[in-house]
Amino acid sequence: MGFIVLLVLVALFAGPLASLIGHGPNELFQNDMLDDFGLPKGPNGDFLFGADASGRDVLVRMIYGTRVSLKVGLFATLVAVGIGVVLGLLAGYLGGIVDTILSRIAEIILSLPILLFAIGIVTACGASKEGCARGYVKPGVTLVVLISAFFTWPVMYRIVRGVVLSLREREFVDAARSVGAGPFTIMFREILPNLISPVIVYASLMVPQAILFEAYLSFLGLGVPDSIPSWGRMISDGSAIYDVAWWLIVFPGIILLLTVLAFNLLGDGLRDALDPKSDR
Amino acid sequence: MGRFIIRRLIWTVFIVLLVSVLTFLIFFVLPSGDPALRFAGKQPTAELIAQARANLGLDKSLPEQYWLFLKHLVTGDEYGWPGLGYSFHTRDAVLPELINRARVTGSIIIGGAALWMLIGVPVGVISALKRRTIWDRGLMGVCLFFVSAPVFWLALLSLLIFWKKLHWLPGTGYVAFAESPGQWFAHLILPWCVLALLYAAIYARIVRANMIDVVSEDYIRTAYAKGLSPRRVVMHHELKPALAPVVALFATDLGALVGGTIVTETVFNMQGLGNWLLIAANNNDLPVTMAVTIVVAAAVSLLTLVADVLLAAIDPRVRLQ
């Protein structure tokens, strides 16, 4: 938990932190940090985590990289949760044809190979500078967020639908109906507040998945553009010369691992605290 | 049972068709380069491009092109059955290459899957039986580590340590089993381990949670009450219901892994399906992209069907509708 707070602070104050170190994220130090063969130099007093193949400070790029990871983790989860909760409520409470159609759609999306489609969409979208969907969506963080959310909302949908199915038979729903509340009032005023704990638990477990998804895409060169530092992209760039410059893959990898681990621990902890069924 | 299988087969065909339509649409609707340009020679004139488009069938309307694709898929083409055409990029037939690459991907997946079940299930069972002990905490801690570690990073790190620093392994790439079984194994052991550790960790967590759920069931108390030995209760009454859902998951994940090996193949420099798809997507190579996505979608769908049937056979509580 403390680590996540730290990450958020680092992401917010990336600029001041970088100026404290004295290196910009895209600033090249080719004279100082590249040797005679053009290979980067490793960690030293000034460059704590060494330099990359272009002579940029790895630590400063890692600091800026927190922004991409946290942005993707947060927004992809928010969008997926938003869609999943609303549709799950509709399907679970209304039932019938609405439920059938939505559940089929969810089933289809869950059976699509996510990485395959992500690659297809990102490549097609990245092929032209103006992006796709008439220029509204450009390759980068937004596109990664949208793809991730599109493929993960059915998970939240299924959970919410299941909980709503059992909640709608409860007395408080009958009570609300008997005083004349309409279906939407019941859904969003009566049932929704009862969904908070399962939604929080599963949402917190979706964050690390989204962060990893961005890292995978960026590793394949398909996530965010090179000018924006991202941990997956840094590891990918470093993988070309990792045998002579181990710091290029070790440090960004460790921070990625720790971030995902922290969110997984948070999710596990929330589940143990909020879900009476779980037992350690 | 028969009706269930037939219905699910129809569903599989539907999913594969849907995936192919979506792939087609992504390729054509989203802006991307014109594959005909590559066929029109070094100095493409408007006529040459038009000619190349006609040769590739790109001058026809979208539904017409899709219909032709389906027709070839079902009836076969000059390269055999199923008809998958030739690559826009290399101009080689897709089918033989697909089979070659499926061998590579298959080698990675089957070995990795065997390893992951062999590690994941026992770890989960031990953790559940020794619940709240130091063993349980330690194993679950290790699992959480591997669940959180990105596969490509573990892969690079393992290469750095076991290949570059310790020189225990011969390096990256793929050697066919027929060529040299020893080399085949030496090249595959790292990809197997890297893939297996992630999934083993996920499965150990699931198996443990399932076991713990089962232990509190009434029929377990009944089993103890009628005087069965703890060993017998665990083996006969706890393991079976705890493992049943894992069988279902296993089949689905095995199919999904075909897509998931993209990263592994990239790092270990293996010419498998995932790696091929990445190249094809970058080159606007529609026939190859279609072939790989269809194979993967069919694999996922069919394996899910196998899982559902197996699950119904193992667990009488699951009824097939």
PDB file of C-alpha atoms in Angstrom, chain B residues 25-308:
ATOM      1  CA  LEU B  25     -12.687  -5.791 -40.874  1.00  0.00           C
ATOM      2  CA  ILE B  26      -9.772  -4.641 -38.737  1.00  0.00           C
ATOM      3  CA  PHE B  27      -7.536  -5.121 -41.736  1.00  0.00           C
ATOM      4  CA  PHE B  28      -9.700  -3.192 -44.170  1.00  0.00           C
ATOM      5  CA  VAL B  29     -11.577  -0.612 -42.127  1.00  0.00           C
ATOM      6  CA  LEU B  30      -8.651   0.690 -40.143  1.00  0.00           C
ATOM      7  CA  PRO B  31      -6.245   2.604 -42.348  1.00  0.00           C
ATOM      8  CA  SER B  32      -3.063   0.795 -43.226  1.00  0.00           C
ATOM      9  CA  GLY B  33      -0.692   0.462 -46.151  1.00  0.00           C
ATOM     10  CA  ASP B  34      -1.737  -1.031 -49.458  1.00  0.00           C
ATOM     11  CA  PRO B  35      -0.355  -4.577 -49.899  1.00  0.00           C
ATOM     12  CA  ALA B  36      -0.602  -4.183 -53.664  1.00  0.00           C
ATOM     13  CA  LEU B  37       2.223  -1.620 -53.577  1.00  0.00           C
ATOM     14  CA  ARG B  38       4.686  -4.377 -52.671  1.00  0.00           C
ATOM     15  CA  PHE B  39       3.665  -6.444 -55.680  1.00  0.00           C
ATOM     16  CA  ALA B  40       3.825  -3.590 -58.137  1.00  0.00           C
ATOM     17  CA  GLY B  41       7.602  -3.591 -58.447  1.00  0.00           C
ATOM     18  CA  LYS B  42      10.242  -1.004 -57.640  1.00  0.00           C
ATOM     19  CA  GLN B  43       8.688   1.827 -59.629  1.00  0.00           C
ATOM     20  CA  PRO B  44       4.957   1.382 -59.253  1.00  0.00           C
ATOM     21  CA  THR B  45       2.833   3.106 -61.867  1.00  0.00           C
ATOM     22  CA  ALA B  46      -0.903   3.429 -61.432  1.00  0.00           C
ATOM     23  CA  GLU B  47      -1.475   0.600 -63.922  1.00  0.00           C
ATOM     24  CA  LEU B  48       0.968  -1.753 -62.228  1.00  0.00           C
ATOM     25  CA  ILE B  49      -0.676  -1.129 -58.875  1.00  0.00           C
ATOM     26  CA  ALA B  50      -4.106  -1.693 -60.364  1.00  0.00           C
ATOM     27  CA  GLN B  51      -2.848  -4.931 -61.927  1.00  0.00           C
ATOM     28  CA  ALA B  52      -1.354  -6.106 -58.619  1.00  0.00           C
ATOM     29  CA  ARG B  53      -4.620  -5.300 -56.854  1.00  0.00           C
ATOM     30  CA  ALA B  54      -6.522  -7.365 -59.394  1.00  0.00           C
ATOM     31  CA  ASN B  55      -4.082 -10.277 -59.011  1.00  0.00           C
ATOM     32  CA  LEU B  56      -4.448 -10.216 -55.237  1.00  0.00           C
ATOM     33  CA  GLY B  57      -8.219  -9.933 -55.514  1.00  0.00           C
ATOM     34  CA  LEU B  58      -8.164  -6.606 -53.691  1.00  0.00           C
ATOM     35  CA  ASP B  59     -10.167  -4.861 -56.421  1.00  0.00           C
ATOM     36  CA  LYS B  60     -13.331  -6.767 -55.537  1.00  0.00           C
ATOM     37  CA  SER B  61     -15.845  -5.522 -52.985  1.00  0.00           C
ATOM     38  CA  LEU B  62     -15.304  -6.427 -49.325  1.00  0.00           C
ATOM     39  CA  PRO B  63     -18.109  -9.013 -49.016  1.00  0.00           C
ATOM     40  CA  GLU B  64     -16.950 -10.571 -52.273  1.00  0.00           C
ATOM     41  CA  GLN B  65     -13.380 -10.848 -51.012  1.00  0.00           C
ATOM     42  CA  TYR B  66     -14.577 -12.400 -47.773  1.00  0.00           C
ATOM     43  CA  TRP B  67     -16.773 -14.840 -49.647  1.00  0.00           C
ATOM     44  CA  LEU B  68     -13.795 -15.910 -51.798  1.00  0.00           C
ATOM     45  CA  PHE B  69     -11.706 -16.372 -48.677  1.00  0.00           C
ATOM     46  CA  LEU B  70     -14.377 -18.601 -47.120  1.00  0.00           C
ATOM     47  CA  LYS B  71     -14.796 -20.568 -50.326  1.00  0.00           C
ATOM     48  CA  HIS B  72     -11.083 -21.304 -50.500  1.00  0.00           C
ATOM     49  CA  LEU B  73     -10.964 -22.162 -46.820  1.00  0.00           C
ATOM     50  CA  VAL B  74     -13.705 -24.761 -47.134  1.00  0.00           C
ATOM     51  CA  THR B  75     -12.971 -26.195 -50.593  1.00  0.00           C
ATOM     52  CA  GLY B  76      -9.188 -25.850 -50.575  1.00  0.00           C
ATOM     53  CA  ASP B  77      -6.914 -24.189 -53.128  1.00  0.00           C
ATOM     54  CA  GLU B  78      -3.823 -25.074 -55.190  1.00  0.00           C
ATOM     55  CA  TYR B  79      -1.803 -25.549 -51.980  1.00  0.00           C
ATOM     56  CA  GLY B  80      -4.176 -28.149 -50.525  1.00  0.00           C
ATOM     57  CA  TRP B  81      -6.824 -28.104 -47.834  1.00  0.00           C
ATOM     58  CA  PRO B  82      -7.751 -25.928 -46.005  1.00  0.00           C
ATOM     59  CA  GLY B  83      -7.092 -23.234 -48.605  1.00  0.00           C
ATOM     60  CA  LEU B  84      -5.258 -20.385 -46.930  1.00  0.00           C
ATOM     61  CA  GLY B  85      -3.703 -18.750 -49.983  1.00  0.00           C
ATOM     62  CA  TYR B  86      -0.215 -17.293 -50.130  1.00  0.00           C
ATOM     63  CA  SER B  87       1.508 -14.652 -48.077  1.00  0.00           C
ATOM     64  CA  PHE B  88       1.309 -11.063 -49.351  1.00  0.00           C
ATOM     65  CA  HIS B  89       4.771 -10.531 -47.921  1.00  0.00           C
ATOM     66  CA  THR B  90       6.920 -13.515 -48.933  1.00  0.00           C
ATOM     67  CA  ARG B  91       4.551 -14.877 -51.632  1.00  0.00           C
ATOM     68  CA  ASP B  92       5.003 -18.378 -50.201  1.00  0.00           C
ATOM     69  CA  ALA B  93       2.067 -20.673 -49.592  1.00  0.00           C
ATOM     70  CA  VAL B  94       0.635 -20.219 -46.093  1.00  0.00           C
ATOM     71  CA  LEU B  95      -0.286 -23.817 -45.326  1.00  0.00           C
ATOM     72  CA  PRO B  96       3.132 -25.586 -45.233  1.00  0.00           C
ATOM     73  CA  GLU B  97       4.639 -22.714 -43.270  1.00  0.00           C
ATOM     74  CA  LEU B  98       1.686 -22.821 -40.885  1.00  0.00           C
ATOM     75  CA  ILE B  99       2.322 -26.505 -40.214  1.00  0.00           C
ATOM     76  CA  ASN B 100       6.048 -25.932 -39.656  1.00  0.00           C
ATOM     77  CA  ARG B 101       5.432 -23.102 -37.257  1.00  0.00           C
ATOM     78  CA  ALA B 102       2.634 -24.938 -35.458  1.00  0.00           C
ATOM     79  CA  ARG B 103       5.257 -27.599 -34.587  1.00  0.00           C
ATOM     80  CA  VAL B 104       7.442 -24.979 -32.903  1.00  0.00           C
ATOM     81  CA  THR B 105       4.559 -23.415 -31.005  1.00  0.00           C
ATOM     82  CA  GLY B 106       3.207 -26.866 -30.156  1.00  0.00           C
ATOM     83  CA  SER B 107       6.571 -27.915 -28.700  1.00  0.00           C
ATOM     84  CA  ILE B 108       6.655 -24.842 -26.485  1.00  0.00           C
ATOM     85  CA  ILE B 109       3.064 -25.175 -25.327  1.00  0.00           C
ATOM     86  CA  ILE B 110       2.912 -28.903 -24.645  1.00  0.00           C
ATOM     87  CA  GLY B 111       6.136 -28.958 -22.633  1.00  0.00           C
ATOM     88  CA  GLY B 112       5.221 -25.797 -20.782  1.00  0.00           C
ATOM     89  CA  ALA B 113       1.723 -27.059 -19.996  1.00  0.00           C
ATOM     90  CA  ALA B 114       2.957 -30.415 -18.707  1.00  0.00           C
ATOM     91  CA  LEU B 115       5.434 -28.651 -16.462  1.00  0.00           C
ATOM     92  CA  TRP B 116       2.902 -26.133 -15.192  1.00  0.00           C
ATOM     93  CA  MET B 117       0.394 -28.802 -14.145  1.00  0.00           C
ATOM     94  CA  LEU B 118       3.147 -30.903 -12.540  1.00  0.00           C
ATOM     95  CA  ILE B 119       4.238 -27.918 -10.456  1.00  0.00           C
ATOM     96  CA  GLY B 120       0.989 -26.015  -9.976  1.00  0.00           C
ATOM     97  CA  VAL B 121      -1.337 -28.764  -8.734  1.00  0.00           C
ATOM     98  CA  PRO B 122       0.986 -30.301  -6.087  1.00  0.00           C
ATOM     99  CA  VAL B 123       1.982 -26.870  -4.781  1.00  0.00           C
ATOM    100  CA  GLY B 124      -1.673 -25.884  -4.430  1.00  0.00           C
ATOM    101  CA  VAL B 125      -2.568 -29.140  -2.689  1.00  0.00           C
ATOM    102  CA  ILE B 126       0.380 -28.961  -0.281  1.00  0.00           C
ATOM    103  CA  SER B 127      -0.410 -25.341   0.520  1.00  0.00           C
ATOM    104  CA  ALA B 128      -4.042 -26.164   1.241  1.00  0.00           C
ATOM    105  CA  LEU B 129      -3.202 -29.196   3.410  1.00  0.00           C
ATOM    106  CA  LYS B 130      -0.557 -27.317   5.375  1.00  0.00           C
ATOM    107  CA  ARG B 131      -2.720 -24.254   5.579  1.00  0.00           C
ATOM    108  CA  ARG B 132      -1.482 -21.322   7.686  1.00  0.00           C
ATOM    109  CA  THR B 133       1.913 -22.958   8.224  1.00  0.00           C
ATOM    110  CA  ILE B 134       5.246 -21.561   7.113  1.00  0.00           C
ATOM    111  CA  TRP B 135       5.078 -23.912   4.077  1.00  0.00           C
ATOM    112  CA  ASP B 136       1.812 -22.440   2.934  1.00  0.00           C
ATOM    113  CA  ARG B 137       2.955 -18.848   3.414  1.00  0.00           C
ATOM    114  CA  GLY B 138       6.277 -19.472   1.685  1.00  0.00           C
ATOM    115  CA  LEU B 139       4.809 -21.269  -1.341  1.00  0.00           C
ATOM    116  CA  MET B 140       2.045 -18.686  -1.779  1.00  0.00           C
ATOM    117  CA  GLY B 141       4.616 -15.897  -1.538  1.00  0.00           C
ATOM    118  CA  VAL B 142       6.641 -17.474  -4.340  1.00  0.00           C
ATOM    119  CA  CYS B 143       3.437 -17.911  -6.360  1.00  0.00           C
ATOM    120  CA  LEU B 144       2.521 -14.258  -5.950  1.00  0.00           C
ATOM    121  CA  PHE B 145       5.979 -13.341  -7.227  1.00  0.00           C
ATOM    122  CA  PHE B 146       5.565 -15.390 -10.405  1.00  0.00           C
ATOM    123  CA  VAL B 147       1.992 -14.193 -10.956  1.00  0.00           C
ATOM    124  CA  SER B 148       3.277 -10.618 -10.908  1.00  0.00           C
ATOM    125  CA  ALA B 149       6.451 -11.047 -12.961  1.00  0.00           C
ATOM    126  CA  PRO B 150       6.080 -10.233 -16.671  1.00  0.00           C
ATOM    127  CA  VAL B 151       6.918 -13.281 -18.792  1.00  0.00           C
ATOM    128  CA  PHE B 152       9.166 -11.398 -21.203  1.00  0.00           C
ATOM    129  CA  TRP B 153      11.232 -10.077 -18.335  1.00  0.00           C
ATOM    130  CA  LEU B 154      11.664 -13.500 -16.716  1.00  0.00           C
ATOM    131  CA  ALA B 155      12.625 -14.838 -20.136  1.00  0.00           C
ATOM    132  CA  LEU B 156      15.289 -12.186 -20.710  1.00  0.00           C
ATOM    133  CA  LEU B 157      16.599 -12.549 -17.179  1.00  0.00           C
ATOM    134  CA  SER B 158      16.852 -16.325 -17.462  1.00  0.00           C
ATOM    135  CA  LEU B 159      18.683 -15.970 -20.773  1.00  0.00           C
ATOM    136  CA  LEU B 160      21.066 -13.451 -19.230  1.00  0.00           C
ATOM    137  CA  ILE B 161      21.850 -15.772 -16.321  1.00  0.00           C
ATOM    138  CA  PHE B 162      21.816 -19.274 -17.818  1.00  0.00           C
ATOM    139  CA  TRP B 163      23.071 -18.482 -21.295  1.00  0.00           C
ATOM    140  CA  LYS B 164      25.234 -15.359 -21.182  1.00  0.00           C
ATOM    141  CA  LYS B 165      26.705 -15.625 -17.692  1.00  0.00           C
ATOM    142  CA  LEU B 166      26.770 -19.321 -16.737  1.00  0.00           C
ATOM    143  CA  HIS B 167      26.984 -20.770 -20.285  1.00  0.00           C
ATOM    144  CA  TRP B 168      24.818 -23.733 -19.262  1.00  0.00           C
ATOM    145  CA  LEU B 169      22.539 -23.513 -22.281  1.00  0.00           C
ATOM    146  CA  PRO B 170      23.251 -23.221 -26.005  1.00  0.00           C
ATOM    147  CA  GLY B 171      21.215 -20.059 -26.608  1.00  0.00           C
ATOM    148  CA  THR B 172      18.082 -19.042 -28.443  1.00  0.00           C
ATOM    149  CA  GLY B 173      16.362 -20.385 -31.542  1.00  0.00           C
ATOM    150  CA  TYR B 174      14.603 -23.663 -32.240  1.00  0.00           C
ATOM    151  CA  VAL B 175      16.117 -27.003 -33.218  1.00  0.00           C
ATOM    152  CA  ALA B 176      13.758 -29.613 -34.660  1.00  0.00           C
ATOM    153  CA  PHE B 177      13.323 -32.777 -32.574  1.00  0.00           C
ATOM    154  CA  ALA B 178      14.124 -34.953 -35.584  1.00  0.00           C
ATOM    155  CA  GLU B 179      17.411 -33.115 -36.044  1.00  0.00           C
ATOM    156  CA  SER B 180      18.741 -33.504 -32.531  1.00  0.00           C
ATOM    157  CA  PRO B 181      16.538 -34.410 -29.543  1.00  0.00           C
ATOM    158  CA  GLY B 182      19.206 -33.203 -27.101  1.00  0.00           C
ATOM    159  CA  GLN B 183      19.483 -29.777 -28.716  1.00  0.00           C
ATOM    160  CA  TRP B 184      15.705 -29.595 -29.038  1.00  0.00           C
ATOM    161  CA  PHE B 185      15.413 -30.077 -25.296  1.00  0.00           C
ATOM    162  CA  ALA B 186      18.267 -27.707 -24.430  1.00  0.00           C
ATOM    163  CA  HIS B 187      16.690 -24.940 -26.498  1.00  0.00           C
ATOM    164  CA  LEU B 188      13.200 -25.471 -25.130  1.00  0.00           C
ATOM    165  CA  ILE B 189      13.877 -25.911 -21.432  1.00  0.00           C
ATOM    166  CA  LEU B 190      13.990 -22.180 -20.674  1.00  0.00           C
ATOM    167  CA  PRO B 191      10.808 -21.265 -22.619  1.00  0.00           C
ATOM    168  CA  TRP B 192       9.039 -24.156 -20.892  1.00  0.00           C
ATOM    169  CA  CYS B 193      10.132 -23.073 -17.442  1.00  0.00           C
ATOM    170  CA  VAL B 194       9.309 -19.412 -18.008  1.00  0.00           C
ATOM    171  CA  LEU B 195       5.804 -20.194 -19.304  1.00  0.00           C
ATOM    172  CA  ALA B 196       5.217 -22.911 -16.722  1.00  0.00           C
ATOM    173  CA  LEU B 197       6.183 -20.806 -13.713  1.00  0.00           C
ATOM    174  CA  LEU B 198       3.585 -18.124 -14.445  1.00  0.00           C
ATOM    175  CA  TYR B 199       0.741 -20.573 -15.002  1.00  0.00           C
ATOM    176  CA  ALA B 200       1.881 -22.915 -12.236  1.00  0.00           C
ATOM    177  CA  ALA B 201       1.648 -19.990  -9.847  1.00  0.00           C
ATOM    178  CA  ILE B 202      -1.868 -19.084 -11.022  1.00  0.00           C
ATOM    179  CA  TYR B 203      -3.000 -22.705 -10.795  1.00  0.00           C
ATOM    180  CA  ALA B 204      -1.466 -23.283  -7.382  1.00  0.00           C
ATOM    181  CA  ARG B 205      -3.490 -20.338  -6.075  1.00  0.00           C
ATOM    182  CA  ILE B 206      -6.694 -21.654  -7.642  1.00  0.00           C
ATOM    183  CA  VAL B 207      -6.168 -25.246  -6.479  1.00  0.00           C
ATOM    184  CA  ARG B 208      -5.456 -24.056  -2.948  1.00  0.00           C
ATOM    185  CA  ALA B 209      -8.589 -21.873  -2.852  1.00  0.00           C
ATOM    186  CA  ASN B 210     -10.725 -24.723  -4.233  1.00  0.00           C
ATOM    187  CA  MET B 211      -9.332 -27.227  -1.733  1.00  0.00           C
ATOM    188  CA  ILE B 212     -10.050 -24.864   1.151  1.00  0.00           C
ATOM    189  CA  ASP B 213     -13.626 -24.380  -0.086  1.00  0.00           C
ATOM    190  CA  VAL B 214     -14.163 -28.132  -0.338  1.00  0.00           C
ATOM    191  CA  VAL B 215     -12.778 -28.891   3.120  1.00  0.00           C
ATOM    192  CA  SER B 216     -15.638 -27.015   4.773  1.00  0.00           C
ATOM    193  CA  GLU B 217     -18.324 -28.953   2.875  1.00  0.00           C
ATOM    194  CA  ASP B 218     -20.718 -31.195   4.823  1.00  0.00           C
ATOM    195  CA  TYR B 219     -19.834 -34.342   2.923  1.00  0.00           C
ATOM    196  CA  ILE B 220     -16.243 -34.106   4.110  1.00  0.00           C
ATOM    197  CA  ARG B 221     -17.453 -34.146   7.702  1.00  0.00           C
ATOM    198  CA  THR B 222     -19.644 -37.109   6.785  1.00  0.00           C
ATOM    199  CA  ALA B 223     -16.650 -38.900   5.309  1.00  0.00           C
ATOM    200  CA  TYR B 224     -14.651 -38.399   8.494  1.00  0.00           C
ATOM    201  CA  ALA B 225     -17.685 -39.378  10.602  1.00  0.00           C
ATOM    202  CA  LYS B 226     -17.987 -42.737   8.906  1.00  0.00           C
ATOM    203  CA  GLY B 227     -14.398 -43.433   9.893  1.00  0.00           C
ATOM    204  CA  LEU B 228     -12.402 -42.930   6.713  1.00  0.00           C
ATOM    205  CA  SER B 229      -8.711 -42.263   7.129  1.00  0.00           C
ATOM    206  CA  PRO B 230      -7.628 -38.652   6.495  1.00  0.00           C
ATOM    207  CA  ARG B 231      -5.543 -39.864   3.567  1.00  0.00           C
ATOM    208  CA  ARG B 232      -8.570 -41.463   1.947  1.00  0.00           C
ATOM    209  CA  VAL B 233     -10.720 -38.399   2.524  1.00  0.00           C
ATOM    210  CA  VAL B 234      -8.143 -36.169   0.871  1.00  0.00           C
ATOM    211  CA  MET B 235      -7.521 -38.465  -2.074  1.00  0.00           C
ATOM    212  CA  HIS B 236     -11.120 -39.443  -2.814  1.00  0.00           C
ATOM    213  CA  HIS B 237     -13.332 -36.675  -1.540  1.00  0.00           C
ATOM    214  CA  GLU B 238     -11.313 -33.489  -1.574  1.00  0.00           C
ATOM    215  CA  LEU B 239      -9.012 -33.675  -4.594  1.00  0.00           C
ATOM    216  CA  LYS B 240     -11.629 -34.555  -7.168  1.00  0.00           C
ATOM    217  CA  PRO B 241     -14.017 -31.628  -6.681  1.00  0.00           C
ATOM    218  CA  ALA B 242     -11.102 -29.257  -6.135  1.00  0.00           C
ATOM    219  CA  LEU B 243      -9.416 -30.250  -9.384  1.00  0.00           C
ATOM    220  CA  ALA B 244     -12.513 -30.405 -11.581  1.00  0.00           C
ATOM    221  CA  PRO B 245     -12.686 -26.658 -12.284  1.00  0.00           C
ATOM    222  CA  VAL B 246      -8.944 -26.680 -12.943  1.00  0.00           C
ATOM    223  CA  VAL B 247      -9.446 -29.127 -15.814  1.00  0.00           C
ATOM    224  CA  ALA B 248     -11.848 -26.681 -17.429  1.00  0.00           C
ATOM    225  CA  LEU B 249      -9.444 -23.794 -16.940  1.00  0.00           C
ATOM    226  CA  PHE B 250      -6.511 -25.820 -18.214  1.00  0.00           C
ATOM    227  CA  ALA B 251      -8.063 -26.512 -21.599  1.00  0.00           C
ATOM    228  CA  THR B 252      -9.082 -22.882 -22.093  1.00  0.00           C
ATOM    229  CA  ASP B 253      -5.688 -21.555 -21.059  1.00  0.00           C
ATOM    230  CA  LEU B 254      -3.923 -24.045 -23.295  1.00  0.00           C
ATOM    231  CA  GLY B 255      -5.751 -22.586 -26.284  1.00  0.00           C
ATOM    232  CA  ALA B 256      -5.191 -19.010 -25.177  1.00  0.00           C
ATOM    233  CA  LEU B 257      -1.516 -19.787 -24.775  1.00  0.00           C
ATOM    234  CA  VAL B 258      -1.118 -20.048 -28.550  1.00  0.00           C
ATOM    235  CA  GLY B 259      -1.651 -16.297 -28.585  1.00  0.00           C
ATOM    236  CA  GLY B 260       0.354 -15.910 -25.398  1.00  0.00           C
ATOM    237  CA  THR B 261       3.488 -17.460 -26.857  1.00  0.00           C
ATOM    238  CA  ILE B 262       3.976 -14.356 -29.037  1.00  0.00           C
ATOM    239  CA  VAL B 263       6.122 -12.820 -26.335  1.00  0.00           C
ATOM    240  CA  THR B 264       8.010 -16.018 -25.516  1.00  0.00           C
ATOM    241  CA  GLU B 265       8.770 -16.713 -29.154  1.00  0.00           C
ATOM    242  CA  THR B 266       9.973 -13.151 -29.656  1.00  0.00           C
ATOM    243  CA  VAL B 267      12.398 -13.305 -26.745  1.00  0.00           C
ATOM    244  CA  PHE B 268      13.690 -16.808 -27.488  1.00  0.00           C
ATOM    245  CA  ASN B 269      13.904 -16.096 -31.195  1.00  0.00           C
ATOM    246  CA  MET B 270      11.715 -19.013 -32.240  1.00  0.00           C
ATOM    247  CA  GLN B 271       9.862 -19.081 -35.551  1.00  0.00           C
ATOM    248  CA  GLY B 272       6.461 -20.074 -34.196  1.00  0.00           C
ATOM    249  CA  LEU B 273       2.900 -18.950 -34.835  1.00  0.00           C
ATOM    250  CA  GLY B 274       2.942 -16.003 -32.457  1.00  0.00           C
ATOM    251  CA  ASN B 275       6.119 -14.623 -33.945  1.00  0.00           C
ATOM    252  CA  TRP B 276       4.663 -15.090 -37.429  1.00  0.00           C
ATOM    253  CA  LEU B 277       1.547 -13.156 -36.536  1.00  0.00           C
ATOM    254  CA  LEU B 278       3.602 -10.256 -35.274  1.00  0.00           C
ATOM    255  CA  ILE B 279       5.547 -10.130 -38.548  1.00  0.00           C
ATOM    256  CA  ALA B 280       2.365 -10.488 -40.602  1.00  0.00           C
ATOM    257  CA  ALA B 281       0.580  -7.718 -38.723  1.00  0.00           C
ATOM    258  CA  ASN B 282       3.515  -5.391 -39.296  1.00  0.00           C
ATOM    259  CA  ASN B 283       3.544  -6.150 -43.028  1.00  0.00           C
ATOM    260  CA  ASN B 284      -0.189  -5.940 -43.687  1.00  0.00           C
ATOM    261  CA  ASP B 285       0.015  -9.610 -44.626  1.00  0.00           C
ATOM    262  CA  LEU B 286      -3.690 -10.449 -44.597  1.00  0.00           C
ATOM    263  CA  PRO B 287      -3.613 -14.185 -45.531  1.00  0.00           C
ATOM    264  CA  VAL B 288      -1.087 -14.998 -42.808  1.00  0.00           C
ATOM    265  CA  THR B 289      -2.914 -12.903 -40.204  1.00  0.00           C
ATOM    266  CA  MET B 290      -6.185 -14.637 -41.087  1.00  0.00           C
ATOM    267  CA  ALA B 291      -4.620 -18.101 -40.969  1.00  0.00           C
ATOM    268  CA  VAL B 292      -3.057 -17.635 -37.540  1.00  0.00           C
ATOM    269  CA  THR B 293      -6.084 -15.974 -35.931  1.00  0.00           C
ATOM    270  CA  ILE B 294      -8.381 -18.683 -37.266  1.00  0.00           C
ATOM    271  CA  VAL B 295      -6.146 -21.497 -36.032  1.00  0.00           C
ATOM    272  CA  VAL B 296      -5.891 -19.890 -32.604  1.00  0.00           C
ATOM    273  CA  ALA B 297      -9.616 -19.166 -32.316  1.00  0.00           C
ATOM    274  CA  ALA B 298     -10.451 -22.729 -33.374  1.00  0.00           C
ATOM    275  CA  ALA B 299      -7.942 -24.146 -30.872  1.00  0.00           C
ATOM    276  CA  VAL B 300      -9.350 -22.082 -28.006  1.00  0.00           C
ATOM    277  CA  SER B 301     -12.924 -22.983 -28.894  1.00  0.00           C
ATOM    278  CA  LEU B 302     -12.321 -26.707 -29.389  1.00  0.00           C
ATOM    279  CA  LEU B 303     -10.276 -27.044 -26.222  1.00  0.00           C
ATOM    280  CA  THR B 304     -13.039 -25.299 -24.268  1.00  0.00           C
ATOM    281  CA  LEU B 305     -15.452 -27.873 -25.652  1.00  0.00           C
ATOM    282  CA  VAL B 306     -13.161 -30.733 -24.576  1.00  0.00           C
ATOM    283  CA  ALA B 307     -12.896 -29.137 -21.140  1.00  0.00           C
ATOM    284  CA  ASP B 308     -16.669 -28.881 -20.713  1.00  0.00           C
TER     285      ASP B 308
END
